[in-house]
Amino acid sequence: HSQHTPHGSSWCGPGVPAPAAAPPLPWPPSPSPPVPPHVAARCQNLFESQRTELLAGLLRAVDMKSINHENVCCLNTALVLLISAHRRGALGDALDALDATAADAIALRRNL
């Protein structure tokens, strides 16, 4: 059974007007201002110094038994980092660093 609304009313109820449509966004969007070089360099240095920890944290956040639409972004981001490492010719180094991080974590757990 379908519900019809008389002209001038909405699904909100008889006599209640539908909300106004949002104005369209400008297209193409205006460009963001450039990031100052010193800020970009600091961000890159921080990222590079924490790359293994970031990658390990992303991979720990997702368990194959509990992957869902809310945490799949962690797995996707980890894959992007690994693909980037591969393109730089550093995939082996990245995987070795992850192995070392995992071994350190296992040793730490055993000593607790």
mmCIF file of C-alpha atoms in Angstrom:
data_model
loop_
_atom_site.group_PDB
_atom_site.id
_atom_site.type_symbol
_atom_site.label_atom_id
_atom_site.label_comp_id
_atom_site.label_asym_id
_atom_site.label_seq_id
_atom_site.Cartn_x
_atom_site.Cartn_y
_atom_site.Cartn_z
ATOM 1 C CA HIS A 1 0.000 0.000 0.000
ATOM 2 C CA SER A 2 1.617 3.248 -1.078
ATOM 3 C CA GLN A 3 1.296 6.524 0.687
ATOM 4 C CA HIS A 4 0.560 9.612 -1.389
ATOM 5 C CA THR A 5 1.130 13.145 -0.257
ATOM 6 C CA PRO A 6 -1.120 15.942 -1.410
ATOM 7 C CA HIS A 7 0.484 18.834 -3.266
ATOM 8 C CA GLY A 8 2.117 21.150 -0.732
ATOM 9 C CA SER A 9 2.718 18.555 1.973
ATOM 10 C CA SER A 10 5.623 16.233 2.542
ATOM 11 C CA TRP A 11 6.551 12.961 4.148
ATOM 12 C CA CYS A 12 6.989 14.928 7.377
ATOM 13 C CA GLY A 13 3.242 15.018 7.759
ATOM 14 C CA PRO A 14 0.221 16.806 6.345
ATOM 15 C CA GLY A 15 0.859 20.504 5.929
ATOM 16 C CA VAL A 16 4.534 20.299 6.930
ATOM 17 C CA PRO A 17 6.727 21.648 4.146
ATOM 18 C CA ALA A 18 9.728 19.651 3.006
ATOM 19 C CA PRO A 19 13.085 21.070 4.063
ATOM 20 C CA ALA A 20 14.691 23.418 1.561
ATOM 21 C CA ALA A 21 17.348 21.860 -0.634
ATOM 22 C CA ALA A 22 20.927 22.834 0.162
ATOM 23 C CA PRO A 23 22.496 25.175 -2.381
ATOM 24 C CA PRO A 24 24.748 23.379 -4.854
ATOM 25 C CA LEU A 25 28.464 23.366 -4.121
ATOM 26 C CA PRO A 26 30.639 25.323 -6.548
ATOM 27 C CA TRP A 27 32.304 23.187 -9.183
ATOM 28 C CA PRO A 28 35.162 22.943 -9.591
ATOM 29 C CA PRO A 29 35.966 23.597 -5.938
ATOM 30 C CA SER A 30 38.375 26.412 -5.226
ATOM 31 C CA PRO A 31 41.937 25.146 -4.674
ATOM 32 C CA SER A 32 43.362 24.961 -1.180
ATOM 33 C CA PRO A 33 46.205 27.320 -0.400
ATOM 34 C CA PRO A 34 49.611 25.686 -0.838
ATOM 35 C CA VAL A 35 51.306 24.213 2.206
ATOM 36 C CA PRO A 36 54.434 26.214 3.090
ATOM 37 C CA PRO A 37 57.577 24.205 2.242
ATOM 38 C CA HIS A 38 58.896 24.209 5.818
ATOM 39 C CA VAL A 39 55.604 22.736 7.074
ATOM 40 C CA ALA A 40 55.578 20.089 4.338
ATOM 41 C CA ALA A 41 59.183 19.150 5.154
ATOM 42 C CA ARG A 42 58.410 18.819 8.879
ATOM 43 C CA CYS A 43 55.369 16.645 8.141
ATOM 44 C CA GLN A 44 57.381 14.455 5.782
ATOM 45 C CA ASN A 45 60.189 14.054 8.345
ATOM 46 C CA LEU A 46 57.704 13.122 11.060
ATOM 47 C CA PHE A 47 55.943 10.639 8.789
ATOM 48 C CA GLU A 48 59.196 9.032 7.689
ATOM 49 C CA SER A 49 60.451 8.722 11.271
ATOM 50 C CA GLN A 50 57.192 7.079 12.395
ATOM 51 C CA ARG A 51 56.373 5.067 9.258
ATOM 52 C CA THR A 52 56.901 1.603 10.765
ATOM 53 C CA GLU A 53 54.987 2.444 13.951
ATOM 54 C CA LEU A 54 52.136 3.904 11.902
ATOM 55 C CA LEU A 55 51.994 0.876 9.621
ATOM 56 C CA ALA A 56 52.138 -1.550 12.563
ATOM 57 C CA GLY A 57 49.376 0.355 14.361
ATOM 58 C CA LEU A 58 47.150 0.310 11.291
ATOM 59 C CA LEU A 59 47.638 -3.426 10.869
ATOM 60 C CA ARG A 60 47.007 -4.117 14.576
ATOM 61 C CA ALA A 61 43.748 -2.160 14.388
ATOM 62 C CA VAL A 62 42.225 -4.690 11.988
ATOM 63 C CA ASP A 63 41.681 -8.347 12.716
ATOM 64 C CA MET A 64 40.518 -10.459 9.793
ATOM 65 C CA LYS A 65 37.716 -11.848 11.966
ATOM 66 C CA SER A 66 36.431 -8.407 12.888
ATOM 67 C CA ILE A 67 36.955 -6.400 9.702
ATOM 68 C CA ASN A 68 33.989 -4.196 8.881
ATOM 69 C CA HIS A 69 33.032 -0.968 7.142
ATOM 70 C CA GLU A 70 34.274 1.080 10.104
ATOM 71 C CA ASN A 71 37.827 -0.289 10.260
ATOM 72 C CA VAL A 72 38.558 -1.300 6.669
ATOM 73 C CA CYS A 73 40.078 2.160 6.129
ATOM 74 C CA CYS A 74 42.980 1.097 8.386
ATOM 75 C CA LEU A 75 43.682 -1.885 6.164
ATOM 76 C CA ASN A 76 43.359 0.235 3.007
ATOM 77 C CA THR A 77 45.759 2.856 4.392
ATOM 78 C CA ALA A 78 48.283 0.151 5.326
ATOM 79 C CA LEU A 79 48.048 -1.219 1.790
ATOM 80 C CA VAL A 80 48.652 2.247 0.317
ATOM 81 C CA LEU A 81 51.766 2.609 2.496
ATOM 82 C CA LEU A 82 53.030 -0.809 1.393
ATOM 83 C CA ILE A 83 52.352 -0.031 -2.278
ATOM 84 C CA SER A 84 54.201 3.262 -1.856
ATOM 85 C CA ALA A 85 57.147 1.398 -0.296
ATOM 86 C CA HIS A 86 57.126 -1.037 -3.220
ATOM 87 C CA ARG A 87 57.202 1.831 -5.736
ATOM 88 C CA ARG A 88 60.181 3.339 -3.899
ATOM 89 C CA GLY A 89 61.938 -0.045 -3.959
ATOM 90 C CA ALA A 90 61.699 -0.240 -0.171
ATOM 91 C CA LEU A 91 59.047 -2.923 0.359
ATOM 92 C CA GLY A 92 61.565 -5.432 1.708
ATOM 93 C CA ASP A 93 62.861 -2.874 4.206
ATOM 94 C CA ALA A 94 59.307 -1.995 5.288
ATOM 95 C CA LEU A 95 58.416 -5.665 5.825
ATOM 96 C CA ASP A 96 61.685 -6.301 7.703
ATOM 97 C CA ALA A 97 60.942 -3.339 9.971
ATOM 98 C CA LEU A 98 57.430 -4.696 10.607
ATOM 99 C CA ASP A 99 58.879 -8.122 11.455
ATOM 100 C CA ALA A 100 61.303 -6.507 13.904
ATOM 101 C CA THR A 101 58.479 -4.499 15.483
ATOM 102 C CA ALA A 102 56.363 -7.658 15.849
ATOM 103 C CA ALA A 103 59.310 -9.575 17.355
ATOM 104 C CA ASP A 104 59.912 -6.727 19.839
ATOM 105 C CA ALA A 105 56.230 -6.755 20.831
ATOM 106 C CA ILE A 106 56.263 -10.532 21.351
ATOM 107 C CA ALA A 107 59.435 -10.322 23.456
ATOM 108 C CA LEU A 108 57.922 -7.514 25.521
ATOM 109 C CA ARG A 109 54.759 -9.559 26.191
ATOM 110 C CA ARG A 110 56.840 -12.561 27.297
ATOM 111 C CA ASN A 111 58.753 -10.406 29.782
ATOM 112 C CA LEU A 112 55.635 -8.951 31.403
#
